[in-house]
Amino acid sequence: MSTTLAAGAGLDFTLAQQLTVIALCALTAYISHMALAVFNDGVRPFMLDFIQGRTTRSATTAVSFGLSAGFIFGLGAPMALSTGVLNPWLVFLPTDILGILAPKKWLAPILGGAWGAVVVFGLNGANNVAHDLPVDFLTAMQQMSTPILFLFSLFPVLAITKQFGRRWGGVAGVLELALVVMTMKLWPNMFAGALAMAAGVLMLIGLAVSKDVRQRRADRAANVEEVVLEDDPMASLFSASAARLRRYLPLFMVLGAGVCVLAQMHIFGGGEATSFLIAKGQYSEAAQVDFYRVFGFIPLIATTALASGAYGIAGFTLVYPIGYLMPNPFLAAVVGALVFAVEVLALSWIGRVLGKLPSVRDSSEHLRSAIGDTLQLAILFGSLMAANAMGGGLGILVVGGLYLLNEAMGRPVVKMAAAPAAVIVGGILLNLLYWLDLFTPIKG
């Protein structure tokens, strides 16, 4: 399977695609202003104080900006420029900030729409300028695709090892390696990690459910009864939050339709690995990757939504893989709206089910942690490969040095985004050295 993209991945959008991005950015900024949903999982817990008036709009904006800026400029923009595919860090994190920032309800969609216009019109210009430079660091960044796609496949193995120990982790590792080798041999045009990830995630869920079932049987055998507190304040809060979100069900259905249509247009990828797969036209593989990620985020999104009263802009992110596979935008809009309706209406039930499956909840935590670990290594390794492609040893020195400096300074740029940001800064620096006649670009 080829893991490189055609040189000069473009960001040319049709009129329909431009209008969709602008309209969706306007909508998400409005929803963020209403404190009904935000994309950043780290911001969501702060929304309860904002909803209940215990903190100001400016203070909440500062929190959102602080938690999002590194991902926007260090990960979202570099990934979009290198793949030619939009991503949620670039599209939805800024509308979180702009929506909360807007002092008036009518201003939020205007600011959001303006950001959408910057994305669809400004990125293409920046993309063209960067590709015309003597040191084309955007094409070099496509070197990131191979480590991201292949190392990302290992996240179920890490999650199983962390939760169920080395023995089960070893079994999962051997199984995934065998499936990757088999896929590369028998189905060379298929994403090699697809079957491996499916087997790993199913194995993790099976182990977690089995553990919970055994524990419940043991509790019943020991006559341990579940204690239900009628006046549990958390139960009351969860109920109020779910009711608040249900009141705005039509708005959430429009949001679901919009996100699903954006995914159906194949100009948007829900994650790092997905962006490269979408860029290469491997939509079914991209759908598999984002579907497996869902299992790591449902418990987090459901519990934070019930605790804060603010949902996720992409919901449980099921609309991503569904959108990739839809044959046309009209069907995608209908299905996306229905998926969001089911998600919002089922929030309370999901919260109760998760309360009875502690091992499944733990699996979600381990999945998210494993996804972060695999991507951090893959992005760092891929960024160094990009540095080597654009500047050889000097490129590695500059990019690796910037990454290490960021670590030494206490990570002013979040770790996940530091390496891609270093590639862009390093690429600009190498171009300056070229113009000063101090560096000769690598040919090839």
Short mmCIF file of C-alpha atoms in Angstrom, two decimals:
data_model
loop_
_atom_site.label_atom_id
_atom_site.label_comp_id
_atom_site.label_asym_id
_atom_site.label_seq_id
_atom_site.Cartn_x
_atom_site.Cartn_y
_atom_site.Cartn_z
CA MET A 1 0.00 0.00 0.00
CA SER A 2 1.35 3.43 -0.90
CA THR A 3 1.66 5.73 2.07
CA THR A 4 2.81 8.85 0.26
CA LEU A 5 0.64 11.54 -1.23
CA ALA A 6 0.92 13.19 -4.57
CA ALA A 7 3.22 16.16 -4.34
CA GLY A 8 1.44 19.40 -3.75
CA ALA A 9 -1.71 18.28 -1.99
CA GLY A 10 -4.16 21.02 -2.86
CA LEU A 11 -6.79 22.90 -0.90
CA ASP A 12 -9.02 23.86 -3.83
CA PHE A 13 -12.68 23.75 -2.82
CA THR A 14 -15.81 23.89 -4.95
CA LEU A 15 -18.41 26.56 -4.24
CA ALA A 16 -20.63 24.01 -2.47
CA GLN A 17 -17.73 22.92 -0.28
CA GLN A 18 -16.81 26.52 0.54
CA LEU A 19 -20.38 27.38 1.52
CA THR A 20 -20.66 24.21 3.63
CA VAL A 21 -17.51 25.02 5.61
CA ILE A 22 -18.54 28.66 6.13
CA ALA A 23 -22.10 27.74 7.18
CA LEU A 24 -20.91 25.01 9.52
CA CYS A 25 -18.36 27.31 11.16
CA ALA A 26 -21.11 29.90 11.66
CA LEU A 27 -23.39 27.27 13.20
CA THR A 28 -20.75 25.81 15.52
CA ALA A 29 -19.76 29.29 16.75
CA TYR A 30 -23.42 30.03 17.52
CA ILE A 31 -23.82 26.74 19.40
CA SER A 32 -20.62 27.44 21.33
CA HIS A 33 -21.92 30.92 22.21
CA MET A 34 -25.07 29.31 23.60
CA ALA A 35 -22.84 26.96 25.67
CA LEU A 36 -24.67 24.00 24.13
CA ALA A 37 -21.57 22.28 22.75
CA VAL A 38 -17.82 22.72 22.34
CA PHE A 39 -15.31 20.57 20.49
CA ASN A 40 -12.45 20.71 22.99
CA ASP A 41 -12.98 17.98 25.61
CA GLY A 42 -10.79 19.93 28.04
CA VAL A 43 -13.02 23.01 27.84
CA ARG A 44 -16.31 21.17 28.38
CA PRO A 45 -15.94 20.71 32.17
CA PHE A 46 -15.56 24.50 32.54
CA MET A 47 -18.86 25.16 30.78
CA LEU A 48 -21.04 24.34 33.80
CA ASP A 49 -19.75 27.34 35.76
CA PHE A 50 -20.30 29.50 32.67
CA ILE A 51 -23.84 28.18 32.13
CA GLN A 52 -24.71 28.77 35.78
CA GLY A 53 -23.20 32.27 35.79
CA ARG A 54 -20.34 31.55 38.19
CA THR A 55 -17.69 32.66 35.67
CA THR A 56 -17.56 35.31 32.99
CA ARG A 57 -17.55 34.98 29.22
CA SER A 58 -14.04 36.50 28.99
CA ALA A 59 -12.64 34.07 31.58
CA THR A 60 -14.14 31.08 29.75
CA THR A 61 -12.77 32.41 26.45
CA ALA A 62 -9.31 32.60 28.01
CA VAL A 63 -9.58 28.96 29.12
CA SER A 64 -10.73 27.87 25.66
CA PHE A 65 -7.95 29.78 23.90
CA GLY A 66 -5.29 28.47 26.27
CA LEU A 67 -6.35 24.86 25.76
CA SER A 68 -6.87 25.13 22.00
CA ALA A 69 -4.30 27.51 20.46
CA GLY A 70 -1.47 24.97 20.36
CA PHE A 71 -3.64 22.41 18.57
CA ILE A 72 -4.94 24.98 16.05
CA PHE A 73 -1.60 26.38 14.95
CA GLY A 74 0.69 23.48 15.80
CA LEU A 75 -1.41 20.54 14.57
CA GLY A 76 -4.55 21.65 12.73
CA ALA A 77 -2.96 24.05 10.24
CA PRO A 78 0.15 21.91 9.49
CA MET A 79 -1.96 18.77 8.98
CA ALA A 80 -4.36 20.58 6.65
CA LEU A 81 -1.55 22.11 4.62
CA SER A 82 0.40 18.86 4.31
CA THR A 83 -2.59 16.63 3.44
CA GLY A 84 -4.92 19.03 1.63
CA VAL A 85 -7.70 17.83 3.96
CA LEU A 86 -9.40 19.88 6.70
CA ASN A 87 -9.51 18.60 10.27
CA PRO A 88 -11.50 19.35 13.45
CA TRP A 89 -8.65 21.19 15.18
CA LEU A 90 -8.58 23.75 12.39
CA VAL A 91 -12.34 23.97 11.79
CA PHE A 92 -13.97 23.53 15.22
CA LEU A 93 -11.48 24.66 17.88
CA PRO A 94 -11.41 28.28 16.59
CA THR A 95 -15.22 28.40 16.49
CA ASP A 96 -15.25 27.24 20.13
CA ILE A 97 -13.18 30.31 21.00
CA LEU A 98 -15.00 32.77 18.73
CA GLY A 99 -18.43 31.62 19.86
CA ILE A 100 -17.64 31.98 23.55
CA LEU A 101 -15.85 35.29 22.88
CA ALA A 102 -18.79 36.89 21.05
CA PRO A 103 -20.71 39.17 23.45
CA LYS A 104 -23.90 39.06 21.38
CA LYS A 105 -25.81 36.10 19.99
CA TRP A 106 -25.98 37.55 16.47
CA LEU A 107 -22.24 38.23 16.38
CA ALA A 108 -21.19 34.62 17.04
CA PRO A 109 -22.25 33.17 13.65
CA ILE A 110 -20.70 36.15 11.86
CA LEU A 111 -17.33 35.52 13.55
CA GLY A 112 -17.63 31.80 12.92
CA GLY A 113 -18.51 32.31 9.26
CA ALA A 114 -15.57 34.68 8.89
CA TRP A 115 -13.23 31.99 10.22
CA GLY A 116 -14.73 29.52 7.75
CA ALA A 117 -13.96 31.99 4.95
CA VAL A 118 -10.36 32.30 6.17
CA VAL A 119 -10.06 28.50 6.08
CA VAL A 120 -11.44 27.96 2.57
CA PHE A 121 -9.88 31.02 0.92
CA GLY A 122 -6.73 31.72 2.93
CA LEU A 123 -5.29 28.22 3.28
CA ASN A 124 -5.09 27.66 -0.46
CA GLY A 125 -3.05 30.83 -0.90
CA ALA A 126 -0.70 29.84 1.91
CA ASN A 127 -0.47 26.35 0.40
CA ASN A 128 0.50 27.69 -3.03
CA VAL A 129 3.10 30.08 -1.61
CA ALA A 130 4.68 27.33 0.53
CA HIS A 131 4.93 24.91 -2.42
CA ASP A 132 6.72 27.57 -4.49
CA LEU A 133 9.47 28.06 -1.88
CA PRO A 134 12.98 26.67 -2.53
CA VAL A 135 12.56 24.42 0.53
CA ASP A 136 9.07 22.90 0.14
CA PHE A 137 8.38 21.93 3.75
CA LEU A 138 4.73 21.05 3.09
CA THR A 139 5.63 18.29 0.65
CA ALA A 140 8.28 17.15 3.14
CA MET A 141 5.58 16.91 5.83
CA GLN A 142 3.87 14.19 3.82
CA GLN A 143 6.64 11.94 5.16
CA MET A 144 4.56 11.90 8.36
CA SER A 145 1.92 9.68 6.78
CA THR A 146 3.77 6.35 7.06
CA PRO A 147 4.61 6.46 10.81
CA ILE A 148 1.20 7.90 11.68
CA LEU A 149 -0.74 5.24 9.78
CA PHE A 150 1.29 2.26 10.94
CA LEU A 151 2.09 3.20 14.55
CA PHE A 152 -1.50 4.33 15.12
CA SER A 153 -2.55 0.73 14.43
CA LEU A 154 -0.92 -0.31 17.71
CA PHE A 155 -3.14 1.71 20.05
CA PRO A 156 -5.38 -1.29 20.97
CA VAL A 157 -2.27 -3.29 21.95
CA LEU A 158 -1.12 -0.51 24.31
CA ALA A 159 -4.61 -0.18 25.81
CA ILE A 160 -4.91 -3.95 26.42
CA THR A 161 -1.44 -4.07 28.00
CA LYS A 162 -2.19 -1.16 30.34
CA GLN A 163 -5.54 -2.56 31.47
CA PHE A 164 -5.09 -6.33 31.38
CA GLY A 165 -1.35 -6.86 31.69
CA ARG A 166 1.63 -8.01 29.65
CA ARG A 167 0.28 -11.47 28.81
CA TRP A 168 -2.85 -10.24 27.07
CA GLY A 169 -0.86 -7.35 25.59
CA GLY A 170 1.60 -9.83 24.08
CA VAL A 171 -1.23 -11.88 22.60
CA ALA A 172 -2.75 -8.73 21.08
CA GLY A 173 0.62 -7.62 19.71
CA VAL A 174 1.29 -10.95 17.99
CA LEU A 175 -2.26 -11.02 16.59
CA GLU A 176 -2.01 -7.49 15.19
CA LEU A 177 1.41 -8.11 13.64
CA ALA A 178 0.13 -11.27 11.95
CA LEU A 179 -2.93 -9.43 10.60
CA VAL A 180 -0.83 -6.53 9.28
CA VAL A 181 1.54 -8.92 7.47
CA MET A 182 -1.40 -10.92 6.10
CA THR A 183 -3.19 -7.79 4.88
CA MET A 184 -0.07 -6.45 3.15
CA LYS A 185 0.43 -9.82 1.43
CA LEU A 186 -3.14 -10.66 0.43
CA TRP A 187 -4.78 -7.23 0.03
CA PRO A 188 -2.00 -4.75 -0.88
CA ASN A 189 -4.45 -1.98 -1.79
CA MET A 190 -6.09 -2.06 1.64
CA PHE A 191 -4.86 -0.04 4.64
CA ALA A 192 -2.63 -2.59 6.36
CA GLY A 193 -3.73 -1.70 9.89
CA ALA A 194 -7.49 -1.94 9.31
CA LEU A 195 -8.01 -5.59 10.30
CA ALA A 196 -5.41 -5.35 13.05
CA MET A 197 -7.16 -2.40 14.71
CA ALA A 198 -10.54 -4.10 14.42
CA ALA A 199 -9.24 -7.24 16.12
CA GLY A 200 -7.49 -5.24 18.82
CA VAL A 201 -10.48 -3.08 19.70
CA LEU A 202 -12.85 -6.08 19.73
CA MET A 203 -10.42 -7.96 21.97
CA LEU A 204 -10.23 -5.03 24.41
CA ILE A 205 -14.02 -4.66 24.57
CA GLY A 206 -14.45 -8.42 24.98
CA LEU A 207 -11.99 -8.54 27.88
CA ALA A 208 -13.62 -5.54 29.59
CA VAL A 209 -17.20 -6.84 29.23
CA SER A 210 -16.12 -10.30 30.39
CA LYS A 211 -14.51 -8.82 33.49
CA ASP A 212 -17.63 -6.76 34.33
CA VAL A 213 -19.92 -9.78 33.82
CA ARG A 214 -17.78 -11.91 36.14
CA GLN A 215 -17.75 -9.16 38.76
CA ARG A 216 -21.53 -8.78 38.68
CA ARG A 217 -21.97 -12.55 39.05
CA ALA A 218 -19.57 -12.53 42.00
CA ASP A 219 -21.47 -9.65 43.61
CA ARG A 220 -24.79 -11.47 43.20
CA ALA A 221 -23.31 -14.66 44.64
CA ALA A 222 -22.08 -12.68 47.64
CA ASN A 223 -25.50 -10.98 47.95
CA VAL A 224 -23.99 -7.55 47.36
CA GLU A 225 -26.84 -5.20 46.48
CA GLU A 226 -26.53 -2.03 44.45
CA VAL A 227 -27.15 1.06 46.55
CA VAL A 228 -29.22 3.72 44.87
CA LEU A 229 -29.24 7.19 46.42
CA GLU A 230 -32.51 8.93 45.68
CA ASP A 231 -31.10 12.37 46.38
CA ASP A 232 -27.74 11.86 44.71
CA PRO A 233 -26.71 15.40 43.59
CA MET A 234 -24.78 14.03 40.58
CA ALA A 235 -27.84 12.11 39.38
CA SER A 236 -29.88 15.31 39.68
CA LEU A 237 -27.24 17.29 37.76
CA PHE A 238 -27.04 14.64 35.02
CA SER A 239 -30.81 14.68 34.63
CA ALA A 240 -30.93 18.49 34.37
CA SER A 241 -28.10 18.57 31.82
CA ALA A 242 -29.73 15.89 29.66
CA ALA A 243 -33.04 17.77 29.76
CA ARG A 244 -31.29 21.02 28.75
CA LEU A 245 -29.70 19.39 25.72
CA ARG A 246 -32.97 17.73 24.67
CA ARG A 247 -34.67 21.13 24.57
CA TYR A 248 -32.38 22.09 21.71
CA LEU A 249 -32.74 18.81 19.82
CA PRO A 250 -33.66 20.45 16.44
CA LEU A 251 -30.50 22.59 16.58
CA PHE A 252 -28.37 19.53 17.34
CA MET A 253 -29.96 17.70 14.42
CA VAL A 254 -28.94 20.54 12.10
CA LEU A 255 -25.42 20.33 13.56
CA GLY A 256 -25.27 16.57 12.99
CA ALA A 257 -26.43 17.04 9.42
CA GLY A 258 -23.75 19.68 8.78
CA VAL A 259 -20.86 17.66 10.21
CA CYS A 260 -21.93 14.53 8.34
CA VAL A 261 -22.19 16.45 5.04
CA LEU A 262 -18.70 17.92 5.56
CA ALA A 263 -17.32 14.40 6.08
CA GLN A 264 -19.22 13.13 3.01
CA MET A 265 -17.54 15.75 0.82
CA HIS A 266 -14.16 14.08 1.52
CA ILE A 267 -12.43 17.40 2.26
CA PHE A 268 -12.37 16.67 5.99
CA GLY A 269 -10.75 14.01 8.17
CA GLY A 270 -11.61 13.44 11.82
CA GLY A 271 -8.08 12.55 12.94
CA GLU A 272 -4.40 12.48 12.05
CA ALA A 273 -4.39 9.05 10.41
CA THR A 274 -7.80 9.70 8.85
CA SER A 275 -6.60 12.87 7.12
CA PHE A 276 -3.90 10.96 5.23
CA LEU A 277 -6.33 8.17 4.30
CA ILE A 278 -8.92 10.67 3.01
CA ALA A 279 -6.18 12.43 1.04
CA LYS A 280 -5.37 9.14 -0.71
CA GLY A 281 -9.04 8.35 -1.41
CA GLN A 282 -9.20 5.40 1.00
CA TYR A 283 -12.58 6.34 2.46
CA SER A 284 -13.65 2.94 3.79
CA GLU A 285 -10.34 2.57 5.66
CA ALA A 286 -10.74 6.09 7.04
CA ALA A 287 -14.23 5.16 8.25
CA GLN A 288 -12.82 2.12 10.06
CA VAL A 289 -10.14 4.17 11.79
CA ASP A 290 -12.57 6.82 13.05
CA PHE A 291 -15.12 4.18 14.02
CA TYR A 292 -12.60 2.47 16.31
CA ARG A 293 -11.72 5.82 17.90
CA VAL A 294 -15.37 6.26 18.89
CA PHE A 295 -15.02 3.59 21.60
CA GLY A 296 -12.39 5.67 23.35
CA PHE A 297 -14.50 8.82 23.45
CA ILE A 298 -18.13 7.82 24.08
CA PRO A 299 -17.70 7.54 27.88
CA LEU A 300 -15.71 10.79 28.08
CA ILE A 301 -18.11 12.80 25.94
CA ALA A 302 -21.23 11.33 27.57
CA THR A 303 -20.08 11.92 31.15
CA THR A 304 -18.71 15.42 30.54
CA ALA A 305 -21.88 16.37 28.64
CA LEU A 306 -24.08 15.11 31.47
CA ALA A 307 -21.93 16.82 34.09
CA SER A 308 -21.57 20.18 32.29
CA GLY A 309 -24.69 20.53 30.15
CA ALA A 310 -22.55 21.06 27.03
CA TYR A 311 -22.31 18.39 24.33
CA GLY A 312 -19.55 17.73 21.77
CA ILE A 313 -19.60 19.62 18.48
CA ALA A 314 -19.08 16.30 16.68
CA GLY A 315 -21.16 14.33 19.20
CA PHE A 316 -19.68 10.89 19.75
CA THR A 317 -17.90 11.41 16.36
CA LEU A 318 -19.95 8.61 14.76
CA VAL A 319 -20.99 11.08 12.06
CA TYR A 320 -17.41 11.10 10.74
CA PRO A 321 -17.20 7.47 9.56
CA ILE A 322 -20.85 7.48 8.51
CA GLY A 323 -20.28 10.61 6.43
CA TYR A 324 -17.23 9.18 4.64
CA LEU A 325 -19.36 6.29 3.38
CA MET A 326 -22.49 8.18 2.34
CA PRO A 327 -23.11 8.25 -1.44
CA ASN A 328 -24.39 11.85 -1.55
CA PRO A 329 -24.68 14.92 0.73
CA PHE A 330 -28.47 14.79 0.91
CA LEU A 331 -28.50 11.32 2.44
CA ALA A 332 -25.58 12.33 4.67
CA ALA A 333 -27.62 15.27 6.01
CA VAL A 334 -30.59 13.05 6.86
CA VAL A 335 -28.51 10.32 8.48
CA GLY A 336 -26.34 12.82 10.37
CA ALA A 337 -29.40 14.53 11.82
CA LEU A 338 -30.88 11.18 12.91
CA VAL A 339 -27.59 10.05 14.49
CA PHE A 340 -27.36 13.24 16.56
CA ALA A 341 -31.01 12.92 17.59
CA VAL A 342 -30.41 9.39 18.86
CA GLU A 343 -27.21 10.42 20.67
CA VAL A 344 -28.81 13.35 22.49
CA LEU A 345 -31.94 11.39 23.42
CA ALA A 346 -29.87 8.44 24.65
CA LEU A 347 -27.43 10.42 26.82
CA SER A 348 -29.12 9.62 30.15
CA TRP A 349 -29.40 5.91 29.27
CA ILE A 350 -25.75 5.79 28.19
CA GLY A 351 -24.75 7.39 31.48
CA ARG A 352 -26.64 4.72 33.45
CA VAL A 353 -25.16 1.87 31.40
CA LEU A 354 -21.62 3.20 31.87
CA GLY A 355 -22.26 3.34 35.60
CA LYS A 356 -22.77 -0.44 35.57
CA LEU A 357 -19.70 -1.22 33.41
CA PRO A 358 -16.64 0.13 35.23
CA SER A 359 -14.16 -1.94 33.20
CA VAL A 360 -15.61 -0.62 29.93
CA ARG A 361 -15.24 2.93 31.28
CA ASP A 362 -11.63 2.12 32.17
CA SER A 363 -11.09 0.74 28.65
CA SER A 364 -12.16 4.09 27.25
CA GLU A 365 -9.55 5.87 29.37
CA HIS A 366 -6.85 3.43 28.30
CA LEU A 367 -7.84 3.74 24.63
CA ARG A 368 -7.56 7.53 24.70
CA SER A 369 -4.23 7.33 26.51
CA ALA A 370 -2.92 4.76 24.02
CA ILE A 371 -4.08 6.83 21.04
CA GLY A 372 -2.20 9.81 22.47
CA ASP A 373 0.96 7.76 23.10
CA THR A 374 1.06 6.21 19.63
CA LEU A 375 0.35 9.50 17.87
CA GLN A 376 2.94 11.43 19.88
CA LEU A 377 5.65 8.98 18.83
CA ALA A 378 4.38 8.77 15.24
CA ILE A 379 4.14 12.55 14.82
CA LEU A 380 7.59 13.12 16.34
CA PHE A 381 9.17 10.41 14.18
CA GLY A 382 7.32 11.62 11.08
CA SER A 383 8.36 15.21 11.75
CA LEU A 384 12.02 14.17 11.93
CA MET A 385 11.58 12.27 8.65
CA ALA A 386 10.14 15.48 7.15
CA ALA A 387 13.07 17.45 8.57
CA ASN A 388 15.49 15.04 6.94
CA ALA A 389 13.64 15.26 3.62
CA MET A 390 13.81 19.04 3.50
CA GLY A 391 17.19 19.71 5.06
CA GLY A 392 19.13 16.52 5.85
CA GLY A 393 21.17 16.70 9.03
CA LEU A 394 20.66 20.46 9.36
CA GLY A 395 16.90 19.97 9.08
CA ILE A 396 16.95 17.33 11.84
CA LEU A 397 19.10 19.63 13.98
CA VAL A 398 16.70 22.56 13.61
CA VAL A 399 13.43 20.65 13.99
CA GLY A 400 14.69 18.33 16.74
CA GLY A 401 16.28 21.28 18.50
CA LEU A 402 13.04 23.29 18.44
CA TYR A 403 11.16 20.28 19.81
CA LEU A 404 13.67 19.78 22.64
CA LEU A 405 13.66 23.51 23.39
CA ASN A 406 9.87 23.39 23.70
CA GLU A 407 10.23 20.52 26.20
CA ALA A 408 12.90 22.39 28.19
CA MET A 409 10.70 25.52 28.36
CA GLY A 410 7.81 23.62 29.91
CA ARG A 411 5.89 22.97 26.67
CA PRO A 412 4.50 26.39 25.68
CA VAL A 413 3.30 24.43 22.60
CA VAL A 414 1.43 21.24 23.54
CA LYS A 415 3.51 18.09 22.98
CA MET A 416 1.31 16.65 20.23
CA ALA A 417 1.59 19.83 18.16
CA ALA A 418 5.20 20.77 18.93
CA ALA A 419 6.88 18.62 16.26
CA PRO A 420 4.70 19.67 13.26
CA ALA A 421 5.02 23.30 14.37
CA ALA A 422 8.79 22.81 14.51
CA VAL A 423 8.77 21.51 10.92
CA ILE A 424 7.04 24.65 9.68
CA VAL A 425 9.31 26.99 11.66
CA GLY A 426 12.31 24.95 10.56
CA GLY A 427 11.18 25.09 6.93
CA ILE A 428 10.87 28.88 7.09
CA LEU A 429 14.34 29.12 8.69
CA LEU A 430 15.89 26.90 5.99
CA ASN A 431 14.37 29.12 3.31
CA LEU A 432 15.90 32.18 4.99
CA LEU A 433 19.27 30.44 5.05
CA TYR A 434 18.87 29.65 1.34
CA TRP A 435 18.19 33.29 0.52
CA LEU A 436 21.29 34.23 2.53
CA ASP A 437 23.24 31.71 0.42
CA LEU A 438 24.00 29.62 3.52
CA PHE A 439 22.04 26.49 2.60
CA THR A 440 21.47 24.42 -0.54
CA PRO A 441 18.11 22.60 -0.69
CA ILE A 442 18.15 18.82 -0.97
CA LYS A 443 17.11 17.62 -4.43
CA GLY A 444 14.51 14.86 -4.91
#
